[in-house]
Coordinates of C-alpha atoms (C1' of nucleotides) in Angstrom, one line a residue:
Chain A
X94 CA 5.2 16.2 14.7
X95 CA 3.5 11.9 13.8
X96 CA 5.4 9.9 11.9
X97 CA 3.4 9.2 9.1
X98 CA 2.9 12.9 8.5
X99 CA 6.9 13.4 8.6
X100 CA 6.8 10.2 6.1
X101 CA 4.7 12.5 3.8
X102 CA 6.3 15.7 4.0
X103 CA 9.0 13.3 3.0
X104 CA 7.7 12.5 0.2
X105 CA 6.1 15.6 -1.2
X106 CA 9.3 16.8 -1.3
X107 CA 11.3 13.6 -3.4
X108 CA 8.0 14.4 -5.4
X109 CA 8.8 18.0 -6.0
X110 CA 12.5 17.8 -6.3
X111 CA 14.2 14.6 -8.0
X112 CA 17.8 14.9 -5.1
X113 CA 17.4 16.1 -1.4
X114 CA 19.6 15.9 1.3
X115 CA 19.2 14.9 4.4
X116 CA 19.8 18.5 5.6
X117 CA 16.7 19.6 4.0
X118 CA 14.7 16.5 5.7
X119 CA 15.6 18.3 9.2
X120 CA 14.7 21.3 8.4
X121 CA 11.5 21.0 6.9
X122 CA 10.1 18.0 9.4
X123 CA 12.1 19.7 13.0
X124 CA 13.6 16.1 13.5
X125 CA 16.8 15.1 14.4
X126 CA 19.4 13.9 11.6
X127 CA 19.2 10.1 13.3
X128 CA 14.7 10.0 12.9
X129 CA 15.3 11.5 9.2
X130 CA 17.7 8.2 7.9
X131 CA 15.2 5.9 9.7
X132 CA 12.3 7.4 8.3
X133 CA 14.5 6.6 4.6
X134 CA 15.4 3.8 5.6
X135 CA 11.7 2.6 6.2
X136 CA 10.8 4.0 2.7
X137 CA 13.6 2.6 0.7
X138 CA 12.2 -0.5 2.2
X139 CA 8.5 0.9 1.2
X140 CA 10.2 1.6 -2.6
X141 CA 9.0 5.1 -2.3
X142 CA 12.3 6.6 -3.0
X143 CA 16.2 5.3 -3.0
X144 CA 19.0 6.9 -0.5
X145 CA 21.5 8.5 -1.9
X146 CA 24.6 9.7 0.2
X147 CA 23.9 12.5 0.9
X148 CA 20.4 11.9 1.4
X149 CA 18.2 10.7 -1.1
X150 CA 16.7 9.8 -5.3
X151 CA 13.2 9.8 -6.5
X152 CA 12.6 6.5 -7.5
X153 CA 11.0 6.5 -11.4
X154 CA 13.6 8.1 -13.1
X155 CA 12.5 8.5 -16.1
X156 CA 15.2 10.3 -18.8
X157 CA 13.3 14.0 -19.5
X158 CA 10.2 13.8 -17.8
X159 CA 8.7 16.6 -17.9
X160 CA 8.1 18.3 -14.7
X161 CA 4.9 17.6 -12.6
X162 CA 3.2 21.0 -13.4
X163 CA 3.9 21.3 -17.4
X164 CA 2.5 17.5 -16.5
X165 CA -0.7 18.7 -15.6
X166 CA -2.4 22.1 -17.7
X167 CA -1.2 22.8 -20.3
X168 CA -0.3 19.6 -22.0
X169 CA -3.2 17.7 -20.5
X170 CA -5.0 19.9 -23.2
X171 CA -3.3 18.2 -26.2
X172 CA -3.7 15.2 -24.0
X173 CA -6.9 15.6 -24.4
X174 CA -7.5 16.2 -28.0
X175 CA -5.3 13.4 -29.0
X176 CA -7.2 11.1 -26.8
X177 CA -10.7 12.5 -28.2
X178 CA -9.3 11.6 -31.5
X179 CA -8.5 8.2 -30.7
X180 CA -11.4 6.6 -29.0
X181 CA -13.5 8.2 -31.7
X182 CA -11.2 5.3 -33.7
X183 CA -12.8 2.5 -32.1
X184 CA -16.3 1.0 -33.0
X185 CA -18.8 -1.2 -32.1
X186 CA -17.5 -4.8 -31.6
X187 CA -13.7 -4.0 -31.5
X188 CA -11.6 -5.7 -29.7
X189 CA -9.3 -3.2 -28.3
X190 CA -5.8 -2.8 -26.0
X191 CA -5.5 0.4 -23.8
X192 CA -1.7 1.0 -22.7
X193 CA -1.4 1.9 -19.4
X194 CA -0.4 5.6 -18.6
X195 CA -1.9 8.8 -18.5
X196 CA -2.9 10.3 -22.1
X197 CA -4.1 6.5 -23.1
X198 CA -6.4 7.7 -19.9
X199 CA -7.5 10.4 -21.4
X200 CA -9.1 8.2 -24.1
X201 CA -11.6 6.7 -22.0
X202 CA -14.3 9.5 -20.8
X203 CA -14.4 9.3 -25.0
X204 CA -15.2 5.5 -25.9
X205 CA -18.1 4.0 -26.7
X206 CA -20.3 2.7 -24.4
X207 CA -22.2 -0.1 -26.3
X208 CA -20.3 -3.1 -27.1
X209 CA -16.4 -2.9 -27.1
X210 CA -13.6 -5.1 -24.8
X211 CA -11.4 -3.5 -23.9
X212 CA -7.9 -5.0 -22.7
X213 CA -5.0 -3.2 -20.5
X214 CA -2.5 -3.7 -18.2
X215 CA -2.8 0.1 -16.6
X216 CA -4.9 -1.0 -13.3
X217 CA -5.5 2.9 -13.0
X218 CA -8.1 2.8 -16.4
X219 CA -9.8 -0.5 -14.8
X220 CA -12.3 2.1 -12.4
X221 CA -13.1 4.1 -15.0
X222 CA -14.1 1.3 -17.4
X223 CA -16.4 -0.1 -14.8
X224 CA -17.8 3.0 -14.0
X225 CA -19.0 3.5 -17.8
X226 CA -19.9 -0.3 -17.9
X227 CA -17.4 -1.5 -20.5
X228 CA -16.3 -4.5 -20.4
X229 CA -12.8 -4.9 -19.9
X230 CA -10.1 -7.9 -18.9
X231 CA -7.1 -7.2 -17.4
X232 CA -3.5 -8.7 -18.0
X233 CA -1.6 -11.0 -15.2
X234 CA 1.4 -10.2 -13.9
X235 CA 4.3 -8.1 -11.7
X236 CA 2.2 -5.1 -10.6
X237 CA 4.3 -2.1 -10.9
X238 CA 4.0 -0.2 -7.6
X239 CA 5.4 3.2 -9.1
X240 CA 2.8 3.4 -11.9
X241 CA 0.2 1.0 -10.9
X242 CA 1.4 -1.0 -14.8
X243 CA 1.0 -4.6 -14.8
X244 CA 4.6 -5.8 -16.4
X245 CA 6.8 -8.6 -16.7
X246 CA 6.8 -11.7 -18.7
X247 CA 3.5 -12.5 -17.0
X248 CA 2.5 -10.1 -18.7
X249 CA 3.6 -10.6 -22.2
X250 CA 2.8 -14.4 -21.6
X251 CA -0.6 -13.2 -20.6
X252 CA -1.1 -11.2 -23.1
X253 CA -1.1 -13.7 -25.9
X254 CA -4.3 -15.4 -24.9
X255 CA -5.5 -11.9 -27.3
X256 CA -6.2 -10.7 -30.4
X257 CA -7.0 -7.0 -30.8
X258 CA -8.5 -5.1 -33.6
X259 CA -7.3 -1.7 -32.5
X260 CA -3.8 -1.3 -29.9
X261 CA -3.6 2.5 -28.0
X262 CA 0.0 3.0 -27.2
X263 CA 2.1 6.3 -24.9
X264 CA 5.5 6.4 -25.3
X265 CA 8.0 9.0 -23.9
X266 CA 10.3 9.0 -27.3
X267 CA 9.2 8.9 -31.0
X268 CA 12.2 10.0 -33.5
X269 CA 12.8 9.2 -37.2
X270 CA 15.5 7.0 -36.5
X271 CA 15.0 5.3 -33.1
X272 CA 11.7 4.9 -33.6
X273 CA 9.5 4.4 -30.3
X274 CA 10.9 4.1 -26.8
X275 CA 10.4 4.6 -23.8
X276 CA 12.2 4.6 -20.3
X277 CA 11.5 1.1 -18.0
X278 CA 13.2 -2.4 -20.3
X279 CA 10.1 -3.9 -19.1
X280 CA 7.2 -2.0 -20.1
X281 CA 8.8 -1.5 -23.8
X282 CA 8.4 -5.1 -24.1
X283 CA 4.8 -5.5 -22.6
X284 CA 3.8 -2.5 -25.5
X285 CA 5.5 -4.0 -28.3
X286 CA 3.6 -7.5 -27.4
X287 CA 0.8 -5.6 -27.3
X288 CA 0.9 -4.0 -30.4
X289 CA 2.6 -7.5 -32.5
X290 CA -0.8 -8.6 -31.4
X291 CA -3.0 -6.0 -33.2
X292 CA -4.5 -5.8 -36.6
X293 CA -3.5 -1.9 -36.3
X294 CA -1.9 0.0 -33.6
X295 CA -2.3 3.8 -32.8
X296 CA 0.9 6.0 -31.1
X297 CA -0.5 9.0 -29.1
X298 CA 2.1 11.5 -28.6
X299 CA 1.8 15.2 -27.6
X300 CA 4.5 17.7 -29.1
X301 CA 6.7 17.7 -26.3
X302 CA 7.5 14.0 -27.3
X303 CA 9.0 13.9 -30.8
X304 CA 12.8 13.8 -31.8
X305 CA 13.4 12.5 -28.0
X306 CA 15.0 9.3 -27.5
X307 CA 14.5 7.5 -23.8
X308 CA 15.8 4.5 -23.0
X309 CA 13.9 1.3 -24.7
X310 CA 13.1 0.0 -28.0
X311 CA 9.7 -0.6 -28.6
X312 CA 9.8 -0.5 -32.0
X313 CA 10.2 1.1 -35.5
X314 CA 8.3 3.4 -36.3
X315 CA 5.9 2.0 -39.1
X316 CA 4.8 0.1 -37.0
X317 CA 1.9 1.8 -36.2
X318 CA 0.0 4.8 -36.7
X319 CA 1.3 8.2 -35.1
X320 CA -1.8 11.1 -33.8
X321 CA -0.7 13.9 -32.7
X322 CA -1.4 17.8 -32.2
X323 CA 1.1 19.8 -33.3
X324 CA 3.7 19.3 -36.1
X325 CA 6.4 21.4 -37.7
X326 CA 5.8 21.1 -41.7
X327 CA 9.2 19.9 -42.0
X328 CA 9.2 16.8 -39.1
X329 CA 5.7 16.1 -40.8
X330 CA 6.8 15.0 -43.7
X331 CA 9.8 13.5 -42.5
X332 CA 7.8 11.7 -40.2
X333 CA 4.8 10.3 -42.6
X334 CA 7.6 9.0 -45.4
X335 CA 8.3 6.2 -42.8
X336 CA 4.7 5.9 -41.7
X337 CA 0.9 6.6 -41.8
X338 CA 0.7 10.5 -39.0
X339 CA -2.6 12.1 -38.4
X340 CA -2.6 15.9 -36.6
X341 CA -5.4 16.4 -34.8
X342 CA -5.9 20.3 -34.5
X343 CA -9.2 20.5 -32.7
Chain B
X198 CA -18.5 15.0 27.8
X199 CA -21.1 11.6 26.4
X200 CA -19.1 8.6 24.1
X201 CA -20.6 9.5 20.8
X202 CA -20.6 13.1 21.5
X203 CA -16.6 12.9 21.5
X204 CA -16.4 10.5 19.0
X205 CA -17.8 13.3 16.8
X206 CA -15.6 15.3 17.6
X207 CA -12.5 13.4 16.6
X208 CA -14.2 12.7 13.7
X209 CA -14.7 16.4 13.1
X210 CA -10.9 16.9 13.9
X211 CA -9.1 14.0 12.0
X212 CA -11.6 15.1 9.1
X213 CA -9.6 19.0 9.2
X214 CA -6.7 18.2 9.7
X215 CA -5.3 14.6 8.5
X216 CA -3.1 13.8 11.4
X217 CA -3.7 15.2 15.3
X218 CA -2.1 14.4 17.9
X219 CA -2.9 12.2 20.7
X220 CA -2.5 15.3 23.3
X221 CA -4.4 17.8 21.1
X222 CA -7.8 15.1 21.4
X223 CA -7.2 15.1 25.5
X224 CA -7.7 19.3 25.4
X225 CA -9.8 18.9 23.5
X226 CA -13.0 17.3 24.4
X227 CA -11.9 16.9 28.0
X228 CA -10.9 13.2 28.6
X229 CA -8.4 11.3 29.7
X230 CA -5.8 9.9 28.0
X231 CA -7.1 6.7 28.4
X232 CA -10.9 7.2 27.0
X233 CA -9.7 8.8 24.1
X234 CA -7.4 5.7 23.4
X235 CA -10.2 3.4 23.6
X236 CA -12.9 5.6 21.4
X237 CA -9.9 5.7 18.6
X238 CA -9.9 1.9 19.2
X239 CA -13.0 2.1 18.4
X240 CA -12.5 4.3 15.6
X241 CA -10.4 2.6 13.9
X242 CA -12.6 -0.9 13.9
X243 CA -15.1 0.8 12.6
X244 CA -12.8 2.7 9.6
X245 CA -13.4 6.2 10.2
X246 CA -9.7 6.5 10.7
X247 CA -5.6 4.6 11.6
X248 CA -4.4 4.9 15.3
X249 CA -0.7 5.5 14.0
X250 CA 2.4 6.3 17.1
X251 CA 1.1 9.1 18.7
X252 CA -2.4 9.9 17.0
X253 CA -4.6 9.4 14.6
X254 CA -4.7 10.3 11.2
X255 CA -7.5 9.8 8.3
X256 CA -7.3 7.6 6.3
X257 CA -8.0 8.3 2.7
X258 CA -9.7 6.0 0.0
X259 CA -8.4 4.2 -1.7
X260 CA -8.6 3.7 -4.9
X261 CA -11.0 0.2 -6.1
X262 CA -11.5 -0.4 -2.8
X263 CA -14.8 -2.0 -2.0
X264 CA -17.8 0.5 -1.1
X265 CA -18.1 1.9 2.2
X266 CA -21.1 -0.8 3.1
X267 CA -19.4 -1.8 6.1
X268 CA -20.3 -4.4 7.6
X269 CA -21.8 -4.5 11.6
X270 CA -18.8 -3.9 13.9
X271 CA -18.9 -7.6 15.9
X272 CA -19.1 -9.3 12.2
X273 CA -15.7 -7.4 11.3
X274 CA -13.4 -7.7 14.8
X275 CA -14.6 -11.5 13.7
X276 CA -13.3 -10.6 10.6
X277 CA -10.0 -9.6 11.3
X278 CA -9.2 -12.0 14.0
X279 CA -9.5 -14.9 11.7
X280 CA -6.7 -13.2 9.4
X281 CA -4.2 -11.6 11.9
X282 CA -4.4 -15.6 12.6
X283 CA -4.1 -15.8 8.9
X284 CA -1.6 -13.7 8.5
X285 CA 0.8 -15.2 11.2
X286 CA 1.0 -18.3 8.8
X287 CA 2.6 -16.5 6.2
X288 CA 6.6 -16.9 6.9
X289 CA 9.5 -15.2 5.1
X290 CA 9.5 -16.5 1.8
X291 CA 6.6 -17.7 0.9
X292 CA 5.0 -16.9 -1.9
X293 CA 1.2 -17.4 -1.4
X294 CA -2.3 -16.8 -3.0
X295 CA -4.6 -14.0 -1.5
X296 CA -7.9 -14.5 -2.9
X297 CA -10.5 -11.5 -3.7
X298 CA -12.9 -10.2 -0.8
X299 CA -13.0 -8.5 2.1
X300 CA -11.8 -10.7 5.0
X301 CA -8.9 -11.6 3.0
X302 CA -8.4 -8.2 2.7
X303 CA -7.9 -8.1 6.7
X304 CA -4.9 -9.9 6.9
X305 CA -2.4 -7.8 4.3
X306 CA -2.8 -5.4 7.3
X307 CA -0.7 -8.2 9.2
X308 CA 1.4 -9.6 6.8
X309 CA 5.3 -9.7 7.3
X310 CA 6.7 -7.5 4.7
X311 CA 10.0 -8.7 4.5
X312 CA 10.6 -11.1 1.6
X313 CA 7.9 -12.9 0.3
X314 CA 5.9 -12.4 -3.0
X315 CA 1.6 -12.3 -3.1
X316 CA -0.4 -13.7 -6.0
X317 CA -3.8 -12.5 -6.2
X318 CA -7.3 -12.1 -8.3
X319 CA -8.7 -9.3 -6.2
X320 CA -8.2 -5.0 -7.3
X321 CA -9.3 -3.9 -4.0
X322 CA -6.2 -5.8 -2.4
X323 CA -3.2 -4.3 -4.8
X324 CA -2.8 -0.4 -3.5
X325 CA -2.7 -2.1 0.5
X326 CA 0.1 -4.4 -0.8
X327 CA 1.9 -1.7 -2.8
X328 CA 2.1 0.5 0.5
X329 CA 4.0 -2.0 2.2
X330 CA 6.4 -2.5 0.1
X331 CA 4.8 -5.9 -0.8
X332 CA 6.0 -7.8 -4.1
X333 CA 2.5 -8.2 -5.3
X334 CA 1.1 -9.8 -8.5
X335 CA -2.3 -9.9 -10.6
X336 CA -4.1 -12.7 -12.7
X337 CA -5.5 -11.8 -16.0
X338 CA -8.4 -12.0 -17.4
X339 CA -12.4 -10.5 -16.8
X340 CA -13.3 -7.7 -14.6
X341 CA -15.5 -8.9 -12.1
X342 CA -17.3 -5.0 -11.7
X343 CA -19.9 -5.9 -9.1
X344 CA -17.1 -7.1 -6.6
X345 CA -13.5 -6.2 -8.6
X346 CA -12.8 -9.8 -8.8
X347 CA -10.6 -11.2 -11.6
X348 CA -12.4 -14.4 -13.1
X349 CA -13.2 -15.8 -16.5
X350 CA -11.1 -18.4 -18.6
X351 CA -8.4 -16.2 -19.2
X352 CA -8.1 -15.9 -14.7
X353 CA -7.5 -19.8 -14.5
X354 CA -5.2 -19.8 -17.1
X355 CA -3.0 -17.3 -16.2
X356 CA -3.2 -18.8 -12.4
X357 CA -0.9 -21.9 -14.4
X358 CA 1.9 -19.9 -14.1
X359 CA 1.6 -19.5 -10.5
X360 CA 2.1 -22.5 -7.6
X361 CA 2.5 -21.1 -4.2
X362 CA 2.8 -22.0 -0.8
X363 CA 0.2 -20.8 1.0
X364 CA -3.7 -20.7 -0.7
X365 CA -6.1 -18.4 2.2
X366 CA -9.3 -18.7 0.1
X367 CA -12.6 -16.5 1.2
X368 CA -16.0 -18.4 0.9
X369 CA -19.7 -18.6 1.4
X370 CA -20.6 -22.0 3.3
X371 CA -18.7 -24.1 4.9
X372 CA -20.9 -27.4 5.1
X373 CA -20.3 -31.1 6.5
X374 CA -21.4 -33.0 3.5
X375 CA -21.0 -30.0 0.9
X376 CA -18.2 -29.2 1.3
X377 CA -17.0 -24.9 0.5
X378 CA -19.7 -23.2 -1.7
X379 CA -20.2 -19.9 -3.1
X380 CA -22.3 -17.6 -5.3
X381 CA -20.6 -17.3 -8.3
X382 CA -19.6 -20.5 -10.3
X383 CA -17.1 -19.0 -12.0
X384 CA -15.2 -17.2 -9.0
X385 CA -15.9 -21.0 -7.9
X386 CA -14.0 -22.2 -10.6
X387 CA -10.5 -19.8 -9.8
X388 CA -10.7 -20.5 -6.2
X389 CA -10.7 -24.3 -7.3
X390 CA -7.1 -23.1 -9.5
X391 CA -5.5 -21.6 -6.8
X392 CA -5.8 -24.3 -4.3
X393 CA -4.9 -26.8 -6.6
X394 CA -1.7 -25.1 -7.3
X395 CA -0.8 -24.4 -3.3
X396 CA 1.9 -26.8 -1.1
X397 CA -1.4 -25.9 2.1
X398 CA -4.7 -24.1 1.7
X399 CA -6.8 -22.5 4.4
X400 CA -10.0 -21.3 4.6
X401 CA -11.3 -18.2 6.5
X402 CA -14.5 -18.6 7.6
X403 CA -15.8 -16.6 10.5
X404 CA -19.0 -18.5 12.3
X405 CA -22.3 -17.1 10.2
X406 CA -20.7 -19.4 7.2
X407 CA -20.7 -22.4 8.7
X408 CA -23.8 -24.4 7.7
X409 CA -24.5 -22.8 5.1
X410 CA -25.0 -24.2 1.2
X411 CA -24.3 -21.9 -1.4
X412 CA -24.5 -22.4 -5.1
X413 CA -21.3 -23.3 -6.8
X414 CA -18.9 -26.4 -4.8
X415 CA -15.3 -25.5 -4.8
X416 CA -14.2 -28.3 -3.1
X417 CA -15.0 -30.5 0.0
X418 CA -13.6 -30.0 2.9
X419 CA -10.2 -32.4 3.2
X420 CA -9.2 -30.1 0.5
X421 CA -8.6 -27.3 3.3
X422 CA -7.8 -25.6 6.6
X423 CA -10.7 -23.9 7.6
X424 CA -9.6 -21.3 10.3
X425 CA -12.4 -20.0 12.1
X426 CA -13.2 -17.9 14.9
X427 CA -16.0 -19.5 17.3
X428 CA -17.3 -23.2 16.8
X429 CA -19.7 -25.2 19.5
X430 CA -18.0 -28.4 20.6
X431 CA -21.2 -30.3 18.7
X432 CA -19.9 -29.4 15.4
X433 CA -15.7 -28.8 15.8
X434 CA -16.1 -32.6 16.0
X435 CA -18.4 -33.1 13.1
X436 CA -16.2 -31.4 10.8
X437 CA -13.0 -32.5 12.2
X438 CA -13.8 -35.3 11.7
X439 CA -13.6 -34.3 8.0
X440 CA -10.5 -31.9 7.4
X441 CA -8.3 -30.1 10.0
X442 CA -9.9 -26.6 11.5
X443 CA -8.3 -23.7 13.9
X444 CA -10.5 -22.0 16.0
X445 CA -8.6 -18.7 16.8
X446 CA -10.0 -17.2 19.8
X447 CA -8.0 -14.3 20.8
Chain C
dT145 C1' 47.5 9.5 -8.2
dC146 C1' 47.2 9.7 -3.2
dA147 C1' 46.2 10.3 1.1
dA148 C1' 44.6 13.7 4.5
dA149 C1' 40.2 16.1 5.3
dA150 C1' 35.4 16.3 5.3
dA151 C1' 31.3 14.8 5.2
dT152 C1' 28.0 11.3 5.4
dC153 C1' 26.9 6.7 7.3
dA154 C1' 25.0 2.1 10.8
dA155 C1' 25.0 1.0 15.3
dT156 C1' 24.2 1.8 19.5
dC157 C1' 22.6 3.8 24.4
dA158 C1' 19.8 6.3 27.2
dC159 C1' 16.0 8.8 27.8
dT160 C1' 11.2 10.1 27.0
dT161 C1' 7.4 9.3 25.0
dT162 C1' 3.4 6.8 23.8
dC163 C1' 1.1 2.1 24.5
dA164 C1' -2.4 -2.4 26.4
dT165 C1' -3.7 -4.4 30.4
dT166 C1' -5.4 -3.6 34.5
dC167 C1' -8.0 -3.0 38.6
dA168 C1' -10.6 0.1 41.0
dA169 C1' -14.4 4.7 41.5
dA170 C1' -17.4 6.5 39.3
dA171 C1' -21.8 6.9 36.4
dC172 C1' -25.7 4.5 35.0
dC173 C1' -29.7 2.0 34.6
dA174 C1' -33.2 -0.9 35.6
Chain D
dT207 C1' -30.3 -1.0 45.1
dG208 C1' -27.5 -4.6 42.4
dG209 C1' -25.6 -4.8 38.5
dT210 C1' -23.2 -3.3 33.9
dT211 C1' -21.3 -0.3 31.9
dT212 C1' -17.8 3.8 31.6
dT213 C1' -14.2 6.4 33.1
dG214 C1' -9.5 7.8 34.7
dA215 C1' -5.1 5.7 37.0
dA216 C1' -0.9 3.3 37.6
dT217 C1' 1.8 -0.4 35.8
dG218 C1' 5.0 -2.1 33.4
dA219 C1' 6.0 -3.1 28.3
dA220 C1' 7.1 -1.3 23.3
dA221 C1' 8.3 2.0 20.2
dG222 C1' 10.0 5.9 18.8
dT223 C1' 14.3 9.8 19.6
dG224 C1' 18.6 12.6 19.4
dA225 C1' 23.4 12.2 20.5
dT226 C1' 27.7 9.7 20.3
dT227 C1' 30.7 6.9 18.5
dG228 C1' 33.6 5.1 15.1
dA229 C1' 33.6 3.0 10.5
dT230 C1' 32.9 3.9 5.0
dT231 C1' 32.5 7.3 1.3
dT232 C1' 33.4 11.4 -1.0
dT233 C1' 35.6 15.7 -1.8
dT234 C1' 39.9 18.2 -1.6
dG235 C1' 44.2 19.7 -2.6
dA236 C1' 49.0 18.5 -3.5

DNA sequence: TCAAAAATCAATCACTTTCATTCAAAACCA
DNA sequence: TGGTTTTGAATGAAAGTGATTGATTTTTGA
């Protein structure tokens, strides 16, 4: 088995399961322990995984990470619904900020094509935006390998060049007491900054995000309007007392 | 079996299976190991596949990668030669600036993987850099659709956050009187700025760029060292009186 | 809590495979 | 025929592999 092929197998396994034992790699590839060790060392150097005693683990440790399958299909429909509504809020002449992330990404296909300016920290959005012929600006800064997002001190400084009519953010947790949270401190700071530069801010959060708390706080609930697709009567009232909330139903 | 036919067979095999061992090609074509190696080398140069130890693998088109309008392979070979030498100038611990553009892009594969920091305005470089595990920063600014480069006032401001040990630029024209030139005024300004922030600057210019003049001036010849692959005796003397020049021969 | 036992690790070595280079024979072309 | 290109074999160099060793870490159990 060729080296890159083994690497691919290893990465695939680590993608499916956050912790994999060395022996499992050996069984899956047929290579020797030594070889797998070498592979893991290389892959760690390239920041694709983290070696731990006994094997390797996935690098991105998002608290409450939904499984890949879950992310793709059912959740996707929710995301699209929310994204479509969010996009409808954008008017010609607006300058908007689009956060990195999959939910926000779904907005792009629904954006008006004429006369809007988009600023983003998400490299993954650029291609789509350009294809639609939308004028777009990237903020500068460190490129985070795992998410292809731009973060860091430079990103925050870079953001300060801009002001936004509207700002659209994805988050990992929405909590009535702890506000909006996300697993990465640096990303949280970028979101925070973007939020502070916008006249109106919107949080795109599907139903799975509610009552969740992740590591780093972005802001209190009142700093933005929540867009979601489904919410218990009870929760709705609870959150609505703190901030605006729009439940998209179709 | 004729060369083009072998190439077809090889490409077909790599199309069906992402990893193919050298021996499999030998069996499939009846040619010798040597011949297959030569074929693979050629096909790699034309960017149809990637050689790996023991065989070859399919290369998947990267996000934001320049379109497949590949230049003639001779021109490409020149670029690779120059790029390889340029990359050898980068030492561990350096922080470098990589300009957007195809020649500079070829440098990435030859860069040392350890302990360097890369700043760039070329979106097309990011994926490759990340894959190699290189720490990279993007400057902020307007995303130019045609070239996937970041330009504009924001780019220049964004650049000012950084200082470089070395700076590598591509240009369209090198002229003994008009210096380094490029067709886009905005890009020229970004290059100019990057150049001014670097302790050492290098221009990567294949032979076709000499004595050419494009629209926007970046700097005079003496502002950077020229790296090229071929130059008449006469021209060499002429340019060498103005700046350092390195002719890469292998 | 501590120390023995077990598991895992990094480092190294010998071995195998693969590689680039060279060169002469073969094929091709005019 | 003479000259060029392509080919395959031979060479030593380079890279990858798997086993072994002793060190390190984790687990076990008293």
